[in-house]
């Protein structure tokens, strides 16, 4: 009897714990940051933790830091809590998560948010190979170069929150520099292609150099990709060269007409000159005959 009672009690406790965990596990919150994921040293940063069910206590956790890193209590139930960093420093770079408390327990942690701080090292240089003017649908190679021994280089595109590419550093024997090569494209004229690059050391991946100067790739709209040969069965494609042929025929006809008119005018001028000379000859002959008579 005692064994049965103990088993039932344990089963009840287990069920109670499972129910409590299920009820105390609300939807995970969403973590965001302003002005962005990549922030210059000394700038103000606001990290927001948002929920759908509402909460009164929020916690922000930074990997490698104290747990929790920050706590925010609100007098009333709210759907958002903001954590302000007045002046971001090197130690502020890292990976963050947030979670919140409800009457039934703590929520899941949010998805990780990686915040990078820039301006801790001198800037690298960014260039294109071979040129920053390319045709539509082409791919471009970008070269990020620095004299500092960065382990990795990062390429970011203006207007996007996410990081575009990360490349391992390569040493250039001929120049004694370190480089990262990035392939971008295919590029199109429908959007702007403006980039910066940074360097960082692997032991502090969220602490970056100053940004390189902006580099814009100009996509030539005049040199669009070559189109397939015209399909005779497609009247829209065939009609274009036919229109050009008609225009050329019109131009040729107009030129011939002008030449004909010039020829007619030249012929009339020569004919009129001959008539004038012939009339002058007749008058001269008549004058000689009159003189002979007078004699």
PDB file of C-alpha atoms in Angstrom:
ATOM      1  CA  UNK A   1       0.000   0.000   0.000  1.00  0.00           C
ATOM      2  CA  UNK A   2       2.819   2.353   0.883  1.00  0.00           C
ATOM      3  CA  UNK A   3       4.528   1.541  -2.438  1.00  0.00           C
ATOM      4  CA  UNK A   4       1.370   2.366  -4.408  1.00  0.00           C
ATOM      5  CA  UNK A   5       0.916   5.651  -2.544  1.00  0.00           C
ATOM      6  CA  UNK A   6       4.539   6.638  -3.207  1.00  0.00           C
ATOM      7  CA  UNK A   7       4.229   5.835  -6.918  1.00  0.00           C
ATOM      8  CA  UNK A   8       1.060   7.858  -7.262  1.00  0.00           C
ATOM      9  CA  UNK A   9       2.656  10.771  -5.414  1.00  0.00           C
ATOM     10  CA  UNK A  10       5.718  10.714  -7.672  1.00  0.00           C
ATOM     11  CA  UNK A  11       3.530  10.525 -10.759  1.00  0.00           C
ATOM     12  CA  UNK A  12       1.526  13.509  -9.553  1.00  0.00           C
ATOM     13  CA  UNK A  13       4.659  15.523  -8.891  1.00  0.00           C
ATOM     14  CA  UNK A  14       6.046  14.725 -12.333  1.00  0.00           C
ATOM     15  CA  UNK A  15       2.805  15.670 -14.027  1.00  0.00           C
ATOM     16  CA  UNK A  16       2.686  18.868 -12.003  1.00  0.00           C
ATOM     17  CA  UNK A  17       6.232  19.759 -13.028  1.00  0.00           C
ATOM     18  CA  UNK A  18       5.514  19.069 -16.707  1.00  0.00           C
ATOM     19  CA  UNK A  19       2.343  21.150 -16.541  1.00  0.00           C
ATOM     20  CA  UNK A  20       4.174  23.976 -14.829  1.00  0.00           C
ATOM     21  CA  UNK A  21       6.970  23.906 -17.410  1.00  0.00           C
ATOM     22  CA  UNK A  22       4.462  23.830 -20.240  1.00  0.00           C
ATOM     23  CA  UNK A  23       2.455  26.704 -18.816  1.00  0.00           C
ATOM     24  CA  UNK A  24       5.573  28.637 -17.825  1.00  0.00           C
ATOM     25  CA  UNK A  25       7.167  28.505 -21.281  1.00  0.00           C
ATOM     26  CA  UNK A  26       5.628  31.380 -23.257  1.00  0.00           C
ATOM     27  CA  UNK A  27       6.646  32.262 -26.783  1.00  0.00           C
ATOM     28  CA  UNK A  28      10.219  33.479 -27.079  1.00  0.00           C
ATOM     29  CA  UNK A  29      10.708  37.235 -27.437  1.00  0.00           C
ATOM     30  CA  UNK A  30      12.224  39.154 -30.345  1.00  0.00           C
ATOM     31  CA  UNK A  31      15.465  41.076 -29.897  1.00  0.00           C
ATOM     32  CA  UNK A  32      16.428  44.091 -32.035  1.00  0.00           C
ATOM     33  CA  UNK A  33      18.933  46.935 -31.899  1.00  0.00           C
ATOM     34  CA  UNK A  34      19.105  50.530 -33.057  1.00  0.00           C
ATOM     35  CA  UNK A  35      20.817  52.084 -34.958  1.00  0.00           C
ATOM     36  CA  UNK A  36      22.074  48.728 -36.273  1.00  0.00           C
ATOM     37  CA  UNK A  37      24.151  45.623 -35.756  1.00  0.00           C
ATOM     38  CA  UNK A  38      27.375  47.466 -36.610  1.00  0.00           C
ATOM     39  CA  UNK A  39      27.941  50.569 -34.461  1.00  0.00           C
ATOM     40  CA  UNK A  40      30.873  52.962 -34.167  1.00  0.00           C
ATOM     41  CA  UNK A  41      32.563  53.297 -30.792  1.00  0.00           C
ATOM     42  CA  UNK A  42      31.013  56.040 -28.633  1.00  0.00           C
ATOM     43  CA  UNK A  43      27.563  55.917 -30.266  1.00  0.00           C
ATOM     44  CA  UNK A  44      24.331  55.411 -28.327  1.00  0.00           C
ATOM     45  CA  UNK A  45      22.667  52.010 -28.743  1.00  0.00           C
ATOM     46  CA  UNK A  46      19.195  50.837 -27.775  1.00  0.00           C
ATOM     47  CA  UNK A  47      18.454  47.119 -27.497  1.00  0.00           C
ATOM     48  CA  UNK A  48      14.743  46.220 -27.489  1.00  0.00           C
ATOM     49  CA  UNK A  49      13.128  43.017 -26.247  1.00  0.00           C
ATOM     50  CA  UNK A  50       9.576  42.568 -27.564  1.00  0.00           C
ATOM     51  CA  UNK A  51       6.920  40.029 -26.614  1.00  0.00           C
ATOM     52  CA  UNK A  52       3.418  39.188 -27.765  1.00  0.00           C
ATOM     53  CA  UNK A  53       1.841  38.247 -24.436  1.00  0.00           C
ATOM     54  CA  UNK A  54       3.116  41.105 -22.282  1.00  0.00           C
ATOM     55  CA  UNK A  55       5.410  41.001 -19.247  1.00  0.00           C
ATOM     56  CA  UNK A  56       6.637  43.063 -16.309  1.00  0.00           C
ATOM     57  CA  UNK A  57      10.196  41.787 -15.927  1.00  0.00           C
ATOM     58  CA  UNK A  58      12.727  41.511 -18.758  1.00  0.00           C
ATOM     59  CA  UNK A  59      16.281  40.286 -18.697  1.00  0.00           C
ATOM     60  CA  UNK A  60      19.081  40.862 -21.174  1.00  0.00           C
ATOM     61  CA  UNK A  61      21.871  38.321 -21.311  1.00  0.00           C
ATOM     62  CA  UNK A  62      25.294  38.828 -22.926  1.00  0.00           C
ATOM     63  CA  UNK A  63      27.425  35.785 -23.651  1.00  0.00           C
ATOM     64  CA  UNK A  64      30.508  35.792 -21.459  1.00  0.00           C
ATOM     65  CA  UNK A  65      29.069  38.394 -19.094  1.00  0.00           C
ATOM     66  CA  UNK A  66      27.136  38.227 -15.819  1.00  0.00           C
ATOM     67  CA  UNK A  67      23.764  36.537 -15.940  1.00  0.00           C
ATOM     68  CA  UNK A  68      21.587  38.501 -16.306  1.00  0.00           C
ATOM     69  CA  UNK A  69      23.559  41.348 -17.839  1.00  0.00           C
ATOM     70  CA  UNK A  70      20.699  43.822 -17.407  1.00  0.00           C
ATOM     71  CA  UNK A  71      17.216  43.613 -15.844  1.00  0.00           C
ATOM     72  CA  UNK A  72      14.264  45.849 -16.632  1.00  0.00           C
ATOM     73  CA  UNK A  73      11.163  45.935 -14.410  1.00  0.00           C
ATOM     74  CA  UNK A  74       8.032  47.782 -15.463  1.00  0.00           C
ATOM     75  CA  UNK A  75       5.174  48.843 -13.148  1.00  0.00           C
ATOM     76  CA  UNK A  76       2.618  47.616 -15.664  1.00  0.00           C
ATOM     77  CA  UNK A  77       2.503  44.796 -18.169  1.00  0.00           C
ATOM     78  CA  UNK A  78       4.126  45.891 -21.427  1.00  0.00           C
ATOM     79  CA  UNK A  79       5.058  44.306 -24.747  1.00  0.00           C
ATOM     80  CA  UNK A  80       8.534  45.850 -24.942  1.00  0.00           C
ATOM     81  CA  UNK A  81      11.495  46.686 -22.766  1.00  0.00           C
ATOM     82  CA  UNK A  82      14.431  48.808 -23.905  1.00  0.00           C
ATOM     83  CA  UNK A  83      18.007  48.582 -22.682  1.00  0.00           C
ATOM     84  CA  UNK A  84      20.054  51.724 -23.323  1.00  0.00           C
ATOM     85  CA  UNK A  85      23.822  51.834 -23.803  1.00  0.00           C
ATOM     86  CA  UNK A  86      24.622  55.581 -23.747  1.00  0.00           C
ATOM     87  CA  UNK A  87      28.130  55.227 -25.224  1.00  0.00           C
ATOM     88  CA  UNK A  88      29.083  51.874 -26.664  1.00  0.00           C
ATOM     89  CA  UNK A  89      32.595  50.618 -25.897  1.00  0.00           C
ATOM     90  CA  UNK A  90      34.799  47.727 -26.879  1.00  0.00           C
ATOM     91  CA  UNK A  91      33.435  45.493 -24.116  1.00  0.00           C
ATOM     92  CA  UNK A  92      29.866  46.105 -25.335  1.00  0.00           C
ATOM     93  CA  UNK A  93      30.425  44.086 -28.490  1.00  0.00           C
ATOM     94  CA  UNK A  94      29.107  40.549 -28.251  1.00  0.00           C
ATOM     95  CA  UNK A  95      26.148  38.193 -28.607  1.00  0.00           C
ATOM     96  CA  UNK A  96      22.944  39.081 -26.766  1.00  0.00           C
ATOM     97  CA  UNK A  97      19.723  37.274 -25.884  1.00  0.00           C
ATOM     98  CA  UNK A  98      16.698  38.327 -23.863  1.00  0.00           C
ATOM     99  CA  UNK A  99      13.881  36.605 -22.011  1.00  0.00           C
ATOM    100  CA  UNK A 100      11.006  37.659 -19.778  1.00  0.00           C
ATOM    101  CA  UNK A 101       8.961  36.527 -16.809  1.00  0.00           C
ATOM    102  CA  UNK A 102       5.230  35.935 -16.622  1.00  0.00           C
ATOM    103  CA  UNK A 103       3.062  34.757 -13.727  1.00  0.00           C
ATOM    104  CA  UNK A 104       3.594  31.191 -14.951  1.00  0.00           C
ATOM    105  CA  UNK A 105       7.393  31.281 -15.345  1.00  0.00           C
ATOM    106  CA  UNK A 106      10.289  32.338 -17.555  1.00  0.00           C
ATOM    107  CA  UNK A 107      10.094  32.369 -21.322  1.00  0.00           C
ATOM    108  CA  UNK A 108      12.481  30.918 -23.855  1.00  0.00           C
ATOM    109  CA  UNK A 109      15.528  32.935 -24.782  1.00  0.00           C
ATOM    110  CA  UNK A 110      15.283  35.033 -27.916  1.00  0.00           C
ATOM    111  CA  UNK A 111      17.339  34.271 -30.997  1.00  0.00           C
ATOM    112  CA  UNK A 112      20.909  35.573 -30.643  1.00  0.00           C
ATOM    113  CA  UNK A 113      21.766  39.109 -31.720  1.00  0.00           C
ATOM    114  CA  UNK A 114      25.400  39.836 -32.555  1.00  0.00           C
ATOM    115  CA  UNK A 115      26.471  43.439 -31.979  1.00  0.00           C
ATOM    116  CA  UNK A 116      29.798  44.635 -33.440  1.00  0.00           C
ATOM    117  CA  UNK A 117      31.676  47.741 -32.287  1.00  0.00           C
ATOM    118  CA  UNK A 118      33.869  49.501 -34.867  1.00  0.00           C
ATOM    119  CA  UNK A 119      36.688  52.032 -34.719  1.00  0.00           C
ATOM    120  CA  UNK A 120      39.174  50.123 -32.568  1.00  0.00           C
ATOM    121  CA  UNK A 121      41.856  49.749 -35.294  1.00  0.00           C
ATOM    122  CA  UNK A 122      42.921  51.752 -38.334  1.00  0.00           C
ATOM    123  CA  UNK A 123      40.811  51.303 -41.448  1.00  0.00           C
ATOM    124  CA  UNK A 124      41.636  48.925 -44.317  1.00  0.00           C
ATOM    125  CA  UNK A 125      41.352  49.855 -47.990  1.00  0.00           C
ATOM    126  CA  UNK A 126      38.724  48.478 -50.363  1.00  0.00           C
ATOM    127  CA  UNK A 127      39.092  48.211 -54.139  1.00  0.00           C
ATOM    128  CA  UNK A 128      37.688  46.274 -57.091  1.00  0.00           C
ATOM    129  CA  UNK A 129      39.403  43.997 -59.572  1.00  0.00           C
ATOM    130  CA  UNK A 130      39.779  45.023 -62.336  1.00  0.00           C
ATOM    131  CA  UNK A 131      37.355  48.005 -62.312  1.00  0.00           C
ATOM    132  CA  UNK A 132      34.360  49.360 -60.411  1.00  0.00           C
ATOM    133  CA  UNK A 133      32.408  49.840 -63.662  1.00  0.00           C
ATOM    134  CA  UNK A 134      30.881  46.563 -64.824  1.00  0.00           C
ATOM    135  CA  UNK A 135      28.155  45.244 -67.065  1.00  0.00           C
ATOM    136  CA  UNK A 136      24.851  44.017 -65.758  1.00  0.00           C
ATOM    137  CA  UNK A 137      24.742  40.404 -64.489  1.00  0.00           C
ATOM    138  CA  UNK A 138      28.517  40.269 -64.009  1.00  0.00           C
ATOM    139  CA  UNK A 139      30.287  39.257 -60.800  1.00  0.00           C
ATOM    140  CA  UNK A 140      32.868  41.499 -59.165  1.00  0.00           C
ATOM    141  CA  UNK A 141      35.845  40.712 -56.921  1.00  0.00           C
ATOM    142  CA  UNK A 142      36.409  43.125 -54.034  1.00  0.00           C
ATOM    143  CA  UNK A 143      39.768  43.273 -52.257  1.00  0.00           C
ATOM    144  CA  UNK A 144      40.003  44.428 -48.627  1.00  0.00           C
ATOM    145  CA  UNK A 145      43.637  45.104 -47.662  1.00  0.00           C
ATOM    146  CA  UNK A 146      45.378  46.119 -44.440  1.00  0.00           C
ATOM    147  CA  UNK A 147      48.887  46.208 -43.033  1.00  0.00           C
ATOM    148  CA  UNK A 148      47.539  44.965 -39.693  1.00  0.00           C
ATOM    149  CA  UNK A 149      47.486  41.240 -39.098  1.00  0.00           C
ATOM    150  CA  UNK A 150      43.725  40.753 -39.038  1.00  0.00           C
ATOM    151  CA  UNK A 151      42.540  37.155 -39.013  1.00  0.00           C
ATOM    152  CA  UNK A 152      39.351  37.942 -40.914  1.00  0.00           C
ATOM    153  CA  UNK A 153      37.751  40.608 -43.026  1.00  0.00           C
ATOM    154  CA  UNK A 154      34.070  41.550 -43.161  1.00  0.00           C
ATOM    155  CA  UNK A 155      32.251  43.097 -46.107  1.00  0.00           C
ATOM    156  CA  UNK A 156      29.034  45.014 -45.466  1.00  0.00           C
ATOM    157  CA  UNK A 157      26.591  46.472 -47.957  1.00  0.00           C
ATOM    158  CA  UNK A 158      25.050  49.865 -47.298  1.00  0.00           C
ATOM    159  CA  UNK A 159      21.354  49.729 -46.501  1.00  0.00           C
ATOM    160  CA  UNK A 160      21.400  46.153 -45.191  1.00  0.00           C
ATOM    161  CA  UNK A 161      21.405  45.170 -41.531  1.00  0.00           C
ATOM    162  CA  UNK A 162      23.010  41.804 -42.060  1.00  0.00           C
ATOM    163  CA  UNK A 163      26.664  41.179 -42.760  1.00  0.00           C
ATOM    164  CA  UNK A 164      27.290  40.309 -46.357  1.00  0.00           C
ATOM    165  CA  UNK A 165      30.420  38.171 -46.277  1.00  0.00           C
ATOM    166  CA  UNK A 166      33.255  37.108 -43.975  1.00  0.00           C
ATOM    167  CA  UNK A 167      36.578  35.933 -45.389  1.00  0.00           C
ATOM    168  CA  UNK A 168      39.727  34.490 -43.863  1.00  0.00           C
ATOM    169  CA  UNK A 169      42.770  36.709 -44.152  1.00  0.00           C
ATOM    170  CA  UNK A 170      45.551  35.926 -46.641  1.00  0.00           C
ATOM    171  CA  UNK A 171      49.114  37.236 -46.447  1.00  0.00           C
ATOM    172  CA  UNK A 172      50.535  38.903 -49.590  1.00  0.00           C
ATOM    173  CA  UNK A 173      54.262  38.181 -49.742  1.00  0.00           C
ATOM    174  CA  UNK A 174      55.006  40.821 -52.372  1.00  0.00           C
ATOM    175  CA  UNK A 175      53.524  43.705 -50.354  1.00  0.00           C
ATOM    176  CA  UNK A 176      53.629  42.431 -46.771  1.00  0.00           C
ATOM    177  CA  UNK A 177      49.907  43.134 -46.403  1.00  0.00           C
ATOM    178  CA  UNK A 178      46.894  41.052 -45.465  1.00  0.00           C
ATOM    179  CA  UNK A 179      43.880  40.756 -47.739  1.00  0.00           C
ATOM    180  CA  UNK A 180      40.390  39.327 -47.985  1.00  0.00           C
ATOM    181  CA  UNK A 181      38.833  38.659 -51.397  1.00  0.00           C
ATOM    182  CA  UNK A 182      35.048  38.835 -51.803  1.00  0.00           C
ATOM    183  CA  UNK A 183      32.969  37.848 -54.817  1.00  0.00           C
ATOM    184  CA  UNK A 184      29.846  39.965 -55.306  1.00  0.00           C
ATOM    185  CA  UNK A 185      27.093  39.525 -57.856  1.00  0.00           C
ATOM    186  CA  UNK A 186      25.663  39.058 -60.295  1.00  0.00           C
ATOM    187  CA  UNK A 187      25.064  42.814 -60.115  1.00  0.00           C
ATOM    188  CA  UNK A 188      22.082  44.571 -61.685  1.00  0.00           C
ATOM    189  CA  UNK A 189      21.261  48.252 -62.281  1.00  0.00           C
ATOM    190  CA  UNK A 190      18.017  47.944 -60.313  1.00  0.00           C
ATOM    191  CA  UNK A 191      19.818  48.556 -57.012  1.00  0.00           C
ATOM    192  CA  UNK A 192      22.879  50.365 -55.683  1.00  0.00           C
ATOM    193  CA  UNK A 193      26.006  48.384 -54.821  1.00  0.00           C
ATOM    194  CA  UNK A 194      27.859  50.316 -52.108  1.00  0.00           C
ATOM    195  CA  UNK A 195      30.232  48.529 -49.745  1.00  0.00           C
ATOM    196  CA  UNK A 196      32.591  48.949 -46.790  1.00  0.00           C
ATOM    197  CA  UNK A 197      34.981  46.463 -45.275  1.00  0.00           C
ATOM    198  CA  UNK A 198      36.410  45.898 -41.805  1.00  0.00           C
ATOM    199  CA  UNK A 199      39.072  43.745 -40.199  1.00  0.00           C
ATOM    200  CA  UNK A 200      39.069  41.957 -36.848  1.00  0.00           C
ATOM    201  CA  UNK A 201      41.028  39.473 -34.751  1.00  0.00           C
ATOM    202  CA  UNK A 202      39.599  36.043 -34.111  1.00  0.00           C
ATOM    203  CA  UNK A 203      39.934  36.353 -30.337  1.00  0.00           C
ATOM    204  CA  UNK A 204      37.542  39.357 -30.349  1.00  0.00           C
ATOM    205  CA  UNK A 205      35.181  38.809 -33.313  1.00  0.00           C
ATOM    206  CA  UNK A 206      32.783  41.625 -32.332  1.00  0.00           C
ATOM    207  CA  UNK A 207      35.528  44.278 -32.114  1.00  0.00           C
ATOM    208  CA  UNK A 208      36.231  45.664 -35.577  1.00  0.00           C
ATOM    209  CA  UNK A 209      38.488  48.198 -37.218  1.00  0.00           C
ATOM    210  CA  UNK A 210      37.366  51.537 -38.552  1.00  0.00           C
ATOM    211  CA  UNK A 211      35.378  51.139 -41.782  1.00  0.00           C
ATOM    212  CA  UNK A 212      37.102  51.468 -45.121  1.00  0.00           C
ATOM    213  CA  UNK A 213      36.109  54.284 -47.424  1.00  0.00           C
ATOM    214  CA  UNK A 214      32.869  53.649 -49.274  1.00  0.00           C
ATOM    215  CA  UNK A 215      33.195  51.877 -52.591  1.00  0.00           C
ATOM    216  CA  UNK A 216      30.371  51.918 -55.148  1.00  0.00           C
ATOM    217  CA  UNK A 217      30.122  49.514 -58.054  1.00  0.00           C
ATOM    218  CA  UNK A 218      28.639  51.228 -61.111  1.00  0.00           C
ATOM    219  CA  UNK A 219      26.545  48.929 -63.274  1.00  0.00           C
ATOM    220  CA  UNK A 220      26.491  49.953 -66.918  1.00  0.00           C
ATOM    221  CA  UNK A 221      22.963  49.992 -68.331  1.00  0.00           C
ATOM    222  CA  UNK A 222      24.175  50.516 -71.900  1.00  0.00           C
ATOM    223  CA  UNK A 223      25.967  47.183 -72.057  1.00  0.00           C
ATOM    224  CA  UNK A 224      23.169  44.820 -71.182  1.00  0.00           C
ATOM    225  CA  UNK A 225      23.745  41.063 -71.450  1.00  0.00           C
ATOM    226  CA  UNK A 226      23.775  39.704 -74.999  1.00  0.00           C
ATOM    227  CA  UNK A 227      20.394  38.390 -76.006  1.00  0.00           C
ATOM    228  CA  UNK A 228      19.831  35.170 -77.930  1.00  0.00           C
ATOM    229  CA  UNK A 229      19.691  35.305 -81.698  1.00  0.00           C
ATOM    230  CA  UNK A 230      16.316  36.528 -82.988  1.00  0.00           C
ATOM    231  CA  UNK A 231      13.707  33.853 -83.382  1.00  0.00           C
ATOM    232  CA  UNK A 232      12.007  34.154 -86.764  1.00  0.00           C
ATOM    233  CA  UNK A 233       8.771  32.836 -85.275  1.00  0.00           C
ATOM    234  CA  UNK A 234       8.656  35.800 -82.877  1.00  0.00           C
ATOM    235  CA  UNK A 235       7.357  38.862 -84.785  1.00  0.00           C
ATOM    236  CA  UNK A 236       8.275  41.218 -81.928  1.00  0.00           C
ATOM    237  CA  UNK A 237      11.952  40.355 -82.223  1.00  0.00           C
ATOM    238  CA  UNK A 238      12.046  40.326 -86.052  1.00  0.00           C
ATOM    239  CA  UNK A 239      10.146  43.595 -86.456  1.00  0.00           C
ATOM    240  CA  UNK A 240      12.966  45.699 -85.008  1.00  0.00           C
ATOM    241  CA  UNK A 241      15.558  45.091 -87.767  1.00  0.00           C
ATOM    242  CA  UNK A 242      12.760  45.479 -90.367  1.00  0.00           C
ATOM    243  CA  UNK A 243      12.015  48.945 -89.010  1.00  0.00           C
ATOM    244  CA  UNK A 244      15.673  49.889 -89.273  1.00  0.00           C
ATOM    245  CA  UNK A 245      15.755  48.666 -92.905  1.00  0.00           C
ATOM    246  CA  UNK A 246      12.728  50.796 -93.780  1.00  0.00           C
ATOM    247  CA  UNK A 247      14.330  53.862 -92.222  1.00  0.00           C
ATOM    248  CA  UNK A 248      17.512  53.271 -94.211  1.00  0.00           C
ATOM    249  CA  UNK A 249      15.493  52.944 -97.456  1.00  0.00           C
ATOM    250  CA  UNK A 250      13.721  56.230 -96.745  1.00  0.00           C
ATOM    251  CA  UNK A 251      17.038  57.966 -96.141  1.00  0.00           C
ATOM    252  CA  UNK A 252      18.497  56.508 -99.344  1.00  0.00           C
ATOM    253  CA  UNK A 253      15.436  57.591-101.362  1.00  0.00           C
ATOM    254  CA  UNK A 254      15.638  61.124-100.010  1.00  0.00           C
ATOM    255  CA  UNK A 255      19.339  61.293-100.877  1.00  0.00           C
ATOM    256  CA  UNK A 256      18.678  60.088-104.442  1.00  0.00           C
ATOM    257  CA  UNK A 257      15.905  62.664-104.862  1.00  0.00           C
ATOM    258  CA  UNK A 258      18.233  65.463-103.763  1.00  0.00           C
ATOM    259  CA  UNK A 259      20.882  64.284-106.222  1.00  0.00           C
ATOM    260  CA  UNK A 260      18.314  64.213-109.063  1.00  0.00           C
ATOM    261  CA  UNK A 261      17.170  67.747-108.265  1.00  0.00           C
ATOM    262  CA  UNK A 262      20.764  68.962-108.219  1.00  0.00           C
ATOM    263  CA  UNK A 263      21.363  67.257-111.592  1.00  0.00           C
ATOM    264  CA  UNK A 264      18.280  68.932-113.127  1.00  0.00           C
ATOM    265  CA  UNK A 265      19.350  72.342-111.842  1.00  0.00           C
ATOM    266  CA  UNK A 266      22.866  71.825-113.197  1.00  0.00           C
ATOM    267  CA  UNK A 267      21.502  70.734-116.598  1.00  0.00           C
ATOM    268  CA  UNK A 268      19.222  73.782-116.815  1.00  0.00           C
ATOM    269  CA  UNK A 269      22.089  76.093-115.904  1.00  0.00           C
ATOM    270  CA  UNK A 270      24.332  74.632-118.602  1.00  0.00           C
ATOM    271  CA  UNK A 271      21.532  74.744-121.212  1.00  0.00           C
ATOM    272  CA  UNK A 272      20.781  78.391-120.406  1.00  0.00           C
ATOM    273  CA  UNK A 273      24.490  79.256-120.707  1.00  0.00           C
ATOM    274  CA  UNK A 274      24.694  77.587-124.139  1.00  0.00           C
ATOM    275  CA  UNK A 275      21.641  79.520-125.393  1.00  0.00           C
ATOM    276  CA  UNK A 276      23.183  82.785-124.240  1.00  0.00           C
ATOM    277  CA  UNK A 277      26.454  82.034-126.019  1.00  0.00           C
ATOM    278  CA  UNK A 278      24.618  81.028-129.220  1.00  0.00           C
ATOM    279  CA  UNK A 279      22.585  84.240-129.247  1.00  0.00           C
ATOM    280  CA  UNK A 280      25.722  86.311-128.722  1.00  0.00           C
ATOM    281  CA  UNK A 281      27.351  84.583-131.705  1.00  0.00           C
ATOM    282  CA  UNK A 282      24.404  85.386-133.979  1.00  0.00           C
ATOM    283  CA  UNK A 283      24.456  89.050-132.996  1.00  0.00           C
ATOM    284  CA  UNK A 284      28.188  89.269-133.767  1.00  0.00           C
ATOM    285  CA  UNK A 285      27.672  87.764-137.249  1.00  0.00           C
ATOM    286  CA  UNK A 286      24.876  90.235-137.995  1.00  0.00           C
ATOM    287  CA  UNK A 287      27.083  93.193-137.083  1.00  0.00           C
ATOM    288  CA  UNK A 288      29.835  92.079-139.473  1.00  0.00           C
ATOM    289  CA  UNK A 289      27.289  91.819-142.347  1.00  0.00           C
ATOM    290  CA  UNK A 290      26.038  95.366-141.693  1.00  0.00           C
ATOM    291  CA  UNK A 291      29.573  96.721-141.761  1.00  0.00           C
ATOM    292  CA  UNK A 292      30.277  95.118-145.101  1.00  0.00           C
ATOM    293  CA  UNK A 293      27.176  96.742-146.585  1.00  0.00           C
ATOM    294  CA  UNK A 294      28.205 100.197-145.380  1.00  0.00           C
ATOM    295  CA  UNK A 295      31.479  99.847-147.102  1.00  0.00           C
TER     296      UNK A 295
END
